[in-house]
Tab-separated table of C-alpha atoms in Angstrom:
chain	number	residue	atom	x	y	z
F	63	UNK	CA	97.317	113.184	112.393
F	64	UNK	CA	94.090	114.395	113.923
F	65	UNK	CA	92.381	112.248	116.461
F	66	UNK	CA	88.690	111.669	117.130
F	67	UNK	CA	86.867	109.761	119.816
F	68	UNK	CA	84.106	107.430	118.771
F	69	UNK	CA	81.029	106.709	120.870
F	70	UNK	CA	83.149	104.190	122.661
F	71	UNK	CA	85.490	106.495	124.609
F	72	UNK	CA	88.218	103.858	124.717
F	73	UNK	CA	88.489	103.636	120.980
F	74	UNK	CA	90.719	106.040	119.065
F	75	UNK	CA	89.983	106.707	115.411
F	76	UNK	CA	92.739	108.213	113.301
F	77	UNK	CA	91.354	110.585	110.720
F	78	UNK	CA	93.341	111.522	107.658
F	79	UNK	CA	93.240	115.311	107.342
F	80	UNK	CA	91.912	115.502	103.790
F	81	UNK	CA	90.038	118.351	102.130
F	82	UNK	CA	86.830	117.307	100.414
F	83	UNK	CA	86.701	118.410	96.824
F	84	UNK	CA	84.073	118.264	94.076
F	85	UNK	CA	84.841	116.738	90.684
F	86	UNK	CA	84.429	119.999	88.790
F	87	UNK	CA	86.793	121.870	91.132
F	88	UNK	CA	89.536	119.228	91.033
F	89	UNK	CA	91.542	120.380	88.040
F	90	UNK	CA	91.511	124.006	89.141
F	91	UNK	CA	92.801	123.005	92.560
F	92	UNK	CA	95.511	120.782	91.067
F	93	UNK	CA	96.664	123.644	88.841
F	94	UNK	CA	96.817	125.881	91.903
F	95	UNK	CA	98.799	123.299	93.881
F	96	UNK	CA	101.242	122.892	91.014
F	97	UNK	CA	101.692	126.666	90.786
F	98	UNK	CA	102.264	126.755	94.548
F	99	UNK	CA	105.141	124.280	94.203
F	100	UNK	CA	103.469	121.089	95.363
F	101	UNK	CA	104.747	117.726	94.115
F	102	UNK	CA	102.381	114.901	93.180
F	103	UNK	CA	102.894	111.913	95.484
F	104	UNK	CA	100.103	109.507	94.593
F	105	UNK	CA	96.391	108.740	94.439
F	106	UNK	CA	94.519	106.138	96.429
F	107	UNK	CA	91.177	104.604	95.526
F	108	UNK	CA	88.974	103.239	98.320
F	109	UNK	CA	85.813	101.274	97.615
F	110	UNK	CA	83.022	102.852	99.708
F	111	UNK	CA	79.764	101.198	98.650
F	112	UNK	CA	77.998	99.898	95.562
F	113	UNK	CA	77.924	103.301	93.898
F	114	UNK	CA	80.945	105.260	95.095
F	115	UNK	CA	84.666	105.205	95.642
F	116	UNK	CA	86.894	107.710	97.383
F	117	UNK	CA	89.734	109.111	95.303
F	118	UNK	CA	92.372	110.472	97.668
F	119	UNK	CA	95.014	112.736	96.110
F	120	UNK	CA	98.316	113.213	97.963
F	121	UNK	CA	100.649	116.157	97.350
F	122	UNK	CA	103.840	117.242	99.070
F	123	UNK	CA	105.770	120.473	99.491
F	124	UNK	CA	108.872	120.575	101.694
F	125	UNK	CA	107.807	117.302	103.382
F	126	UNK	CA	104.379	118.685	104.317
F	127	UNK	CA	101.568	116.640	102.832
F	128	UNK	CA	98.131	117.747	101.738
F	129	UNK	CA	95.366	115.320	100.843
F	130	UNK	CA	92.227	115.915	98.800
F	131	UNK	CA	89.264	113.565	98.882
F	132	UNK	CA	86.883	113.216	95.972
F	133	UNK	CA	83.769	111.064	96.325
F	134	UNK	CA	83.514	109.591	92.857
F	135	UNK	CA	80.378	107.860	91.483
F	136	UNK	CA	81.385	104.552	89.918
F	137	UNK	CA	79.003	105.037	87.033
F	138	UNK	CA	80.688	108.239	85.859
F	139	UNK	CA	84.198	108.694	84.514
F	140	UNK	CA	86.580	110.602	86.770
F	141	UNK	CA	88.571	113.531	85.434
F	142	UNK	CA	92.197	112.691	84.806
F	143	UNK	CA	94.827	115.084	86.146
F	144	UNK	CA	97.560	113.509	83.995
F	145	UNK	CA	97.349	116.414	81.522
F	146	UNK	CA	98.430	118.708	84.381
F	147	UNK	CA	100.699	116.289	86.242
F	148	UNK	CA	102.034	113.614	83.888
F	149	UNK	CA	103.107	111.484	86.868
F	150	UNK	CA	99.444	110.728	87.586
F	151	UNK	CA	99.002	108.644	84.427
F	152	UNK	CA	100.389	105.454	85.942
F	153	UNK	CA	98.288	105.456	89.111
F	154	UNK	CA	95.149	106.423	87.179
F	155	UNK	CA	95.721	103.450	84.880
F	156	UNK	CA	96.216	101.258	87.926
F	157	UNK	CA	92.910	102.429	89.428
F	158	UNK	CA	91.163	101.771	86.105
F	159	UNK	CA	92.372	98.173	86.242
F	160	UNK	CA	91.762	97.507	89.893
F	161	UNK	CA	88.502	99.377	90.517
F	162	UNK	CA	86.900	99.671	87.098
F	163	UNK	CA	86.775	103.471	87.313
F	164	UNK	CA	87.381	105.210	83.986
F	165	UNK	CA	89.451	108.382	83.728
F	166	UNK	CA	88.550	110.974	81.138
F	167	UNK	CA	91.463	112.667	79.385
F	168	UNK	CA	94.190	110.241	80.429
F	169	UNK	CA	97.288	111.206	78.422
F	170	UNK	CA	98.586	107.643	78.184
F	171	UNK	CA	95.668	105.270	78.473
F	172	UNK	CA	96.280	101.536	78.732
F	173	UNK	CA	92.502	101.109	78.417
F	174	UNK	CA	92.086	98.859	81.463
F	175	UNK	CA	94.899	96.534	80.415
F	176	UNK	CA	97.884	97.826	82.375
F	177	UNK	CA	97.858	94.738	84.597
F	178	UNK	CA	94.841	92.746	83.505
F	179	UNK	CA	94.437	90.305	80.664
F	180	UNK	CA	91.514	90.426	78.232
F	181	UNK	CA	89.728	87.453	79.789
F	182	UNK	CA	89.495	89.068	83.228
F	183	UNK	CA	85.858	89.998	83.883
F	184	UNK	CA	86.006	91.169	87.517
F	185	UNK	CA	87.503	94.322	88.880
F	186	UNK	CA	89.793	92.658	91.404
F	187	UNK	CA	89.914	95.314	94.125
F	188	UNK	CA	86.211	96.154	94.377
F	189	UNK	CA	84.358	94.777	97.361
F	190	UNK	CA	80.963	95.953	96.204
F	191	UNK	CA	81.093	95.814	92.435
F	192	UNK	CA	82.508	93.143	90.206
F	193	UNK	CA	81.604	94.267	86.695
F	194	UNK	CA	84.506	95.426	84.700
F	195	UNK	CA	83.933	98.616	82.712
F	196	UNK	CA	85.379	99.268	79.314
F	197	UNK	CA	87.580	102.318	79.054
F	198	UNK	CA	86.083	105.461	77.530
F	199	UNK	CA	88.890	105.396	74.995
F	200	UNK	CA	87.707	102.159	73.437
G	295	UNK	CA	114.697	108.855	58.860
G	296	UNK	CA	112.152	106.048	59.298
G	297	UNK	CA	110.872	105.308	62.775
G	298	UNK	CA	111.323	101.859	64.252
G	299	UNK	CA	109.668	100.540	67.384
G	300	UNK	CA	111.977	98.305	69.382
G	301	UNK	CA	110.734	96.246	72.336
G	302	UNK	CA	112.989	96.437	75.407
G	303	UNK	CA	112.181	93.703	77.918
G	304	UNK	CA	110.342	92.233	79.737
G	305	UNK	CA	113.251	89.790	79.422
G	306	UNK	CA	116.573	91.514	78.880
G	307	UNK	CA	120.096	90.231	79.589
G	308	UNK	CA	121.083	93.405	81.457
G	309	UNK	CA	117.939	93.885	83.490
G	310	UNK	CA	116.694	91.119	85.781
G	311	UNK	CA	113.354	92.906	86.183
G	312	UNK	CA	110.311	92.211	83.999
G	313	UNK	CA	109.522	95.681	82.691
G	314	UNK	CA	108.725	96.289	79.063
G	315	UNK	CA	109.457	99.494	77.186
G	316	UNK	CA	108.279	100.222	73.663
G	317	UNK	CA	111.088	102.362	72.308
G	318	UNK	CA	110.521	104.462	69.208
G	319	UNK	CA	113.912	104.847	67.587
G	320	UNK	CA	115.147	107.083	64.777
G	321	UNK	CA	118.707	106.482	63.605
G	322	UNK	CA	119.637	104.724	66.891
G	323	UNK	CA	118.296	107.652	68.918
G	324	UNK	CA	115.302	107.010	71.179
G	325	UNK	CA	112.502	109.485	70.489
G	326	UNK	CA	109.787	107.998	72.704
G	327	UNK	CA	109.537	105.405	75.469
G	328	UNK	CA	106.228	103.897	76.557
G	329	UNK	CA	106.414	101.650	79.641
G	330	UNK	CA	104.260	98.547	80.106
G	331	UNK	CA	103.784	96.674	83.360
G	332	UNK	CA	101.760	93.717	84.535
G	333	UNK	CA	104.052	90.727	84.023
G	334	UNK	CA	104.407	89.851	87.699
G	335	UNK	CA	101.594	91.648	89.505
G	336	UNK	CA	100.613	89.814	92.700
G	337	UNK	CA	97.767	91.864	94.184
G	338	UNK	CA	99.322	91.783	97.657
G	339	UNK	CA	97.365	94.858	98.806
G	340	UNK	CA	94.174	92.850	98.402
G	341	UNK	CA	95.359	90.205	100.864
G	342	UNK	CA	94.486	92.552	103.728
G	343	UNK	CA	90.847	91.447	103.203
G	344	UNK	CA	91.604	87.947	104.442
G	345	UNK	CA	94.748	88.261	106.591
G	346	UNK	CA	94.910	89.514	110.165
G	347	UNK	CA	96.630	92.917	110.209
G	348	UNK	CA	99.448	91.443	112.335
G	349	UNK	CA	100.070	88.780	109.685
G	350	UNK	CA	100.090	91.423	106.961
G	351	UNK	CA	103.550	92.449	108.207
G	352	UNK	CA	104.869	89.248	106.655
G	353	UNK	CA	102.998	90.019	103.440
G	354	UNK	CA	104.348	93.555	103.059
G	355	UNK	CA	107.859	92.256	103.735
G	356	UNK	CA	107.428	90.225	100.580
G	357	UNK	CA	106.537	93.206	98.428
G	358	UNK	CA	110.295	93.485	97.936
G	359	UNK	CA	113.058	91.411	99.503
G	360	UNK	CA	115.711	94.097	99.268
G	361	UNK	CA	113.540	96.668	101.082
G	362	UNK	CA	111.621	94.152	103.197
G	363	UNK	CA	112.636	95.628	106.543
G	364	UNK	CA	111.624	99.135	105.498
G	365	UNK	CA	108.261	98.041	104.067
G	366	UNK	CA	107.405	96.377	107.360
G	367	UNK	CA	108.567	99.390	109.356
G	368	UNK	CA	106.416	101.769	107.294
G	369	UNK	CA	103.379	99.510	107.676
G	370	UNK	CA	103.887	99.195	111.442
G	371	UNK	CA	104.524	102.924	111.883
G	372	UNK	CA	101.299	103.743	110.076
G	373	UNK	CA	99.237	101.427	112.263
G	374	UNK	CA	101.078	102.411	115.454
G	375	UNK	CA	100.254	106.052	114.787
G	376	UNK	CA	96.619	105.218	114.045
G	377	UNK	CA	96.343	103.177	117.247
G	378	UNK	CA	98.458	105.588	119.356
G	379	UNK	CA	100.986	102.920	120.302
G	380	UNK	CA	104.178	104.244	121.870
G	381	UNK	CA	107.119	102.250	120.542
G	382	UNK	CA	110.015	101.880	123.042
G	383	UNK	CA	113.102	103.999	122.238
G	384	UNK	CA	115.390	100.954	121.915
G	385	UNK	CA	113.065	99.485	119.286
G	386	UNK	CA	113.175	102.750	117.321
G	387	UNK	CA	116.976	102.644	117.272
G	388	UNK	CA	117.028	98.989	116.286
G	389	UNK	CA	114.640	99.769	113.434
G	390	UNK	CA	117.086	102.426	112.201
G	391	UNK	CA	120.031	100.027	112.440
G	392	UNK	CA	118.456	97.267	110.352
G	393	UNK	CA	116.958	99.802	107.911
G	394	UNK	CA	120.315	101.374	107.237
G	395	UNK	CA	121.969	97.974	106.900
G	396	UNK	CA	119.334	97.244	104.274
G	397	UNK	CA	120.181	100.486	102.500
G	398	UNK	CA	123.890	99.581	102.476
G	399	UNK	CA	123.349	96.156	100.958
G	400	UNK	CA	120.750	97.475	98.513
G	401	UNK	CA	123.075	100.211	97.247
G	402	UNK	CA	125.992	97.773	97.010
G	403	UNK	CA	123.794	95.359	95.060
G	404	UNK	CA	122.779	98.193	92.737
G	405	UNK	CA	126.321	99.523	92.291
G	406	UNK	CA	127.378	96.002	91.288
G	407	UNK	CA	124.500	95.592	88.845
G	408	UNK	CA	125.190	99.021	87.398
G	409	UNK	CA	128.840	98.110	86.792
G	410	UNK	CA	127.684	94.841	85.232
G	411	UNK	CA	125.305	96.773	82.926
G	412	UNK	CA	128.191	98.436	81.140
G	413	UNK	CA	130.432	95.396	81.216
G	414	UNK	CA	132.641	96.139	84.228
G	415	UNK	CA	132.523	92.601	85.635
G	416	UNK	CA	135.482	92.950	88.019
G	417	UNK	CA	133.857	95.897	89.787
G	418	UNK	CA	130.574	93.994	89.978
G	419	UNK	CA	132.242	91.059	91.756
G	420	UNK	CA	134.151	93.313	94.146
G	421	UNK	CA	131.026	95.214	95.205
G	422	UNK	CA	128.999	92.061	95.774
G	423	UNK	CA	131.849	90.594	97.793
G	424	UNK	CA	131.707	93.616	100.114
G	425	UNK	CA	127.911	93.285	100.290
G	426	UNK	CA	128.288	89.781	101.712
G	427	UNK	CA	129.568	91.235	104.982
G	428	UNK	CA	126.278	93.094	105.459
G	429	UNK	CA	124.281	90.001	104.556
G	430	UNK	CA	126.275	88.092	107.170
G	431	UNK	CA	125.358	90.744	109.772
G	432	UNK	CA	121.689	90.328	108.855
G	433	UNK	CA	121.944	86.561	109.159
G	434	UNK	CA	123.786	86.626	112.472
G	435	UNK	CA	121.436	89.153	114.069
G	436	UNK	CA	118.062	88.104	112.675
G	437	UNK	CA	118.443	84.601	111.292
G	438	UNK	CA	117.780	85.713	107.717
G	439	UNK	CA	119.952	87.314	105.075
G	440	UNK	CA	117.343	89.206	103.026
G	441	UNK	CA	113.885	89.163	104.595
G	442	UNK	CA	114.993	89.880	108.141
G	443	UNK	CA	111.441	89.948	109.588
G	444	UNK	CA	112.337	91.931	112.693
G	445	UNK	CA	109.365	94.295	112.838
G	446	UNK	CA	106.302	93.563	114.902
G	447	UNK	CA	103.472	95.853	115.887
G	448	UNK	CA	104.773	97.863	118.836
G	449	UNK	CA	108.493	97.385	118.238
G	450	UNK	CA	110.921	94.758	116.999
G	451	UNK	CA	111.314	91.033	117.498
G	452	UNK	CA	115.108	90.809	117.907
G	453	UNK	CA	117.641	92.542	120.111
G	454	UNK	CA	121.396	93.047	119.799
G	455	UNK	CA	123.840	91.836	122.432
G	456	UNK	CA	126.981	93.860	123.332
G	457	UNK	CA	129.119	91.228	121.533
G	458	UNK	CA	127.007	91.546	118.405
G	459	UNK	CA	127.290	95.349	118.534
G	460	UNK	CA	131.094	95.141	118.746
G	461	UNK	CA	131.174	92.663	115.863
G	462	UNK	CA	128.859	94.802	113.681
G	463	UNK	CA	131.063	97.846	114.280
G	464	UNK	CA	134.189	95.935	113.284
G	465	UNK	CA	132.495	94.516	110.161
G	466	UNK	CA	131.273	97.965	109.133
G	467	UNK	CA	134.841	99.222	109.501
G	468	UNK	CA	135.871	96.624	106.925
G	469	UNK	CA	132.932	97.404	104.625
G	470	UNK	CA	133.854	101.063	104.733
G	471	UNK	CA	137.560	100.569	104.086
G	472	UNK	CA	136.972	98.041	101.283
G	473	UNK	CA	134.480	100.403	99.651
G	474	UNK	CA	136.854	103.333	100.062
G	475	UNK	CA	139.521	101.331	98.233
G	476	UNK	CA	137.148	101.096	95.253
G	477	UNK	CA	136.121	104.750	95.353
G	478	UNK	CA	138.339	105.962	92.525
G	479	UNK	CA	137.233	103.024	90.371
G	480	UNK	CA	133.556	103.750	91.031
G	481	UNK	CA	133.741	107.515	90.625
G	482	UNK	CA	136.781	108.308	88.440
G	483	UNK	CA	137.197	105.365	86.071
G	484	UNK	CA	137.112	106.175	82.350
G	485	UNK	CA	134.674	103.344	81.529
G	486	UNK	CA	132.247	104.343	84.258
G	487	UNK	CA	132.280	108.001	83.268
G	488	UNK	CA	132.088	107.298	79.532
G	489	UNK	CA	128.895	105.323	80.002
G	490	UNK	CA	127.173	107.498	82.603
G	491	UNK	CA	128.220	111.163	82.529
G	492	UNK	CA	125.650	113.254	80.673
G	493	UNK	CA	123.516	110.171	79.914
G	494	UNK	CA	119.817	110.162	80.825
G	495	UNK	CA	119.639	113.693	82.191
G	496	UNK	CA	116.669	114.616	84.366
G	497	UNK	CA	116.600	118.287	85.251
G	498	UNK	CA	115.698	119.507	88.724
G	499	UNK	CA	112.386	120.887	87.439
G	500	UNK	CA	111.533	117.633	85.631
G	501	UNK	CA	112.425	115.510	88.643
G	502	UNK	CA	110.212	117.551	90.927
G	503	UNK	CA	107.276	117.931	88.570
G	504	UNK	CA	107.284	114.281	87.507
G	505	UNK	CA	107.242	113.104	91.123
G	506	UNK	CA	110.674	111.433	91.166
G	507	UNK	CA	111.750	109.839	94.432
G	508	UNK	CA	114.948	108.959	96.273
G	509	UNK	CA	118.376	109.104	94.603
G	510	UNK	CA	116.645	109.863	91.280
G	511	UNK	CA	115.258	113.050	92.854
G	512	UNK	CA	118.373	113.913	94.844
G	513	UNK	CA	120.654	113.219	91.870
G	514	UNK	CA	118.828	116.055	90.132
G	515	UNK	CA	119.505	118.542	92.902
G	516	UNK	CA	116.383	118.268	95.099
G	517	UNK	CA	117.334	117.878	98.767
G	518	UNK	CA	114.395	115.754	99.854
G	519	UNK	CA	114.731	112.588	101.887
G	520	UNK	CA	111.966	111.108	104.027
G	521	UNK	CA	114.449	110.547	106.849
G	522	UNK	CA	114.167	114.301	107.379
G	523	UNK	CA	110.708	113.508	108.802
G	524	UNK	CA	112.584	112.101	111.825
G	525	UNK	CA	110.616	108.860	112.016
G	526	UNK	CA	111.930	105.993	114.195
G	527	UNK	CA	115.123	107.341	115.839
G	528	UNK	CA	116.277	109.521	112.935
G	529	UNK	CA	115.374	112.624	114.946
G	530	UNK	CA	118.178	111.787	117.411
G	531	UNK	CA	120.823	111.211	114.740
G	532	UNK	CA	122.820	113.628	112.636
G	533	UNK	CA	121.514	113.455	109.122
G	534	UNK	CA	121.573	115.601	105.991
G	535	UNK	CA	120.265	114.416	102.609
G	536	UNK	CA	122.912	113.681	99.998
G	537	UNK	CA	122.440	115.716	96.844
G	538	UNK	CA	124.114	115.839	93.447
G	539	UNK	CA	123.176	118.359	90.810
G	540	UNK	CA	123.988	117.038	87.321
G	541	UNK	CA	120.830	114.909	87.019
G	542	UNK	CA	122.552	112.263	84.877
G	543	UNK	CA	123.131	108.534	85.458
G	544	UNK	CA	126.506	109.313	87.020
G	545	UNK	CA	124.941	111.698	89.552
G	546	UNK	CA	122.364	109.100	90.593
G	547	UNK	CA	125.162	106.554	91.061
G	548	UNK	CA	127.228	109.039	93.045
G	549	UNK	CA	124.289	109.718	95.383
G	550	UNK	CA	123.976	105.993	96.108
G	551	UNK	CA	127.716	105.565	96.633
G	552	UNK	CA	127.791	108.468	99.117
G	553	UNK	CA	124.610	107.221	100.807
G	554	UNK	CA	126.285	103.885	101.468
G	555	UNK	CA	128.882	105.679	103.590
G	556	UNK	CA	126.170	107.808	105.181
G	557	UNK	CA	124.179	104.714	106.171
G	558	UNK	CA	127.258	103.155	107.769
G	559	UNK	CA	127.653	106.368	109.759
G	560	UNK	CA	123.975	106.265	110.810
G	561	UNK	CA	124.304	102.648	111.977
G	562	UNK	CA	127.374	103.645	114.018
G	563	UNK	CA	125.562	106.611	115.550
G	564	UNK	CA	122.556	104.447	116.421
G	565	UNK	CA	124.710	101.683	117.917
G	566	UNK	CA	126.631	104.191	120.061
G	567	UNK	CA	123.421	105.841	121.300
G	568	UNK	CA	121.357	102.641	121.610
G	569	UNK	CA	119.257	103.113	124.767
G	570	UNK	CA	118.502	100.348	127.222
G	571	UNK	CA	114.978	99.083	127.757
G	572	UNK	CA	112.296	96.897	126.204
G	573	UNK	CA	112.199	96.244	122.465
G	574	UNK	CA	108.445	96.029	122.013
G	575	UNK	CA	105.099	96.638	123.689
G	576	UNK	CA	102.024	94.481	123.607
G	577	UNK	CA	99.389	95.636	121.154
G	578	UNK	CA	95.705	95.194	121.847
G	579	UNK	CA	92.704	96.061	119.715
G	580	UNK	CA	92.200	96.647	116.047
G	581	UNK	CA	92.903	99.713	113.919
G	582	UNK	CA	90.090	102.037	112.961
G	583	UNK	CA	90.158	105.100	110.739
G	584	UNK	CA	92.704	106.196	108.177
G	585	UNK	CA	96.432	106.697	108.365
G	586	UNK	CA	99.371	107.556	106.171
G	587	UNK	CA	103.073	106.879	106.711
G	588	UNK	CA	106.137	107.763	104.686
G	589	UNK	CA	109.673	106.430	105.029
G	590	UNK	CA	112.797	106.399	102.856
G	591	UNK	CA	113.647	103.158	101.105
G	592	UNK	CA	116.973	102.718	99.282
G	593	UNK	CA	115.081	103.609	96.108
G	594	UNK	CA	113.235	106.549	97.605
G	595	UNK	CA	110.035	107.618	99.269
G	596	UNK	CA	107.651	104.856	100.318
G	597	UNK	CA	104.035	105.827	101.038
G	598	UNK	CA	101.503	103.668	102.885
G	599	UNK	CA	97.812	104.450	103.216
G	600	UNK	CA	95.799	102.249	105.566
G	601	UNK	CA	92.088	102.266	106.326
G	602	UNK	CA	90.917	100.193	109.265
G	603	UNK	CA	87.355	99.350	110.241
G	604	UNK	CA	87.797	98.181	113.824
G	605	UNK	CA	88.141	94.515	112.847
G	606	UNK	CA	91.342	92.523	112.499
G	607	UNK	CA	91.078	92.866	108.703
G	608	UNK	CA	91.993	96.145	107.054
G	609	UNK	CA	89.531	97.945	104.842
G	610	UNK	CA	92.212	99.134	102.445
G	611	UNK	CA	95.976	98.933	102.174
G	612	UNK	CA	97.657	101.064	99.555
G	613	UNK	CA	101.395	100.993	98.897
G	614	UNK	CA	103.066	103.560	96.635
G	615	UNK	CA	106.624	102.417	96.068
G	616	UNK	CA	109.500	104.578	94.821
G	617	UNK	CA	109.954	102.735	91.522
G	618	UNK	CA	106.276	103.342	90.759
G	619	UNK	CA	107.014	107.057	91.233
G	620	UNK	CA	110.176	106.885	89.145
G	621	UNK	CA	108.612	105.384	86.010
G	622	UNK	CA	107.181	108.680	84.655
G	623	UNK	CA	110.613	110.363	85.133
G	624	UNK	CA	112.205	107.382	83.360
G	625	UNK	CA	109.861	107.874	80.397
G	626	UNK	CA	111.037	111.494	80.314
G	627	UNK	CA	114.779	110.802	80.521
G	628	UNK	CA	114.965	108.175	77.748
G	629	UNK	CA	114.073	110.315	74.693
G	630	UNK	CA	117.219	111.761	73.124
G	631	UNK	CA	119.632	109.043	74.217
G	632	UNK	CA	121.271	106.339	72.089
G	633	UNK	CA	119.663	102.915	72.040
G	634	UNK	CA	122.817	101.361	73.557
G	635	UNK	CA	122.466	103.569	76.621
G	636	UNK	CA	118.897	102.500	77.420
G	637	UNK	CA	119.838	99.644	79.819
G	638	UNK	CA	122.213	101.918	81.731
G	639	UNK	CA	119.615	104.682	82.088
G	640	UNK	CA	116.871	102.233	83.101
G	641	UNK	CA	119.193	100.772	85.737
G	642	UNK	CA	120.138	104.251	86.944
G	643	UNK	CA	116.732	104.629	88.645
G	644	UNK	CA	117.345	101.301	90.437
G	645	UNK	CA	114.087	99.796	89.167
G	646	UNK	CA	112.307	97.292	91.378
G	647	UNK	CA	109.378	95.796	89.499
G	648	UNK	CA	108.635	93.541	92.442
G	649	UNK	CA	107.798	96.727	94.381
G	650	UNK	CA	106.001	98.341	91.472
G	651	UNK	CA	103.721	95.364	90.911
G	652	UNK	CA	102.776	94.687	94.504
């Protein structure tokens, strides 16, 4: 892992080596990774502020990991990669439930009810936003 | 032939895990399997908002009892790397020892449950009887049988005395010989083979593309094991991943059986090479930035992502467990099998819904 010094020289900040990627370039890059023999490991959603989350994609080939980071506006649906890598459907559904982000083109869409019950009105993992969105599929 | 949708779980006599599968069946043959989760979700990742990152070790240990030691080790390793903490060599070896003991008792538990799934009660009892020896080692060395709670930031909490080391080695000798006596029953018995060979096949390509992990991946011929990353003291020990190539339920079982012996060997190697010295270092400060750690649980690859913000509370904790990774492969291996084989195939991935629904 790379290492960076903050203003305070005593403090060490670990930085995840992740490549920034734009939403419209994501699927092309995933197709390329798949063709290059990379295996899907997982996705991580991190609440950044009132308007954005980070979507971090993790892939592996021969124990070497690559990470991609997509800054996703909460108001817009994210593009699902489950049509390219079926394994992504479960984690995308999980993110829909926990962060209220909708995924467009999810091959198996639980429509925000993988974990949550109908009466739940808050997205439980968001620090900055608490309004639950309805899935695009509904 | 008319289609019928049959619910499997979340309560099922064979499977003590609350997972639900909607099985589309035509003439007793499964044509589609749609998994459903959410019966026991606990939102443990979210607790990092209100718990000191040191206390979160106890929380992640409770993601899954059977893998508790390895969850805590992965969490600590991730933070230790972020904070550049050098763990003493003895602590690294001790982490390997308790991790591999966990793998032995987890695989023995699974082998017993698997035998129970197709009605081989005698084998189930025998395997769990052997497992008790490992649980006794855990209890004698840590004070607990399942959640051993030995990991702390910067090392481990407990040490092993020379007497304990001698006793562990003698107990492992017995575990190994008792397991060896059952080998032909586990691997060559007609009942076992009739219910597992050729059932629930996952090809090498499917396993890789669907993101399978652990024995599910290695049972399909992919030689990938996170212990190859040489975390803790694995870099000092002789280790090669165990691989089988058939991709069926039998192959996944065979991988676990062979891994039980391999783990005993790793514990022996670690005990013989156990260096002298301290077992932990004092940790100061709070984590800042992002980190990722991967280790090998009995069920496969465990992935932790942690984001710290310089306070004692973490910004984000993300846990991707092996069963979570193995659910898409499970959905792919069920179509085409007979309805009666569904419990056996589901068990063949060693599902842990406690892990899946953190």
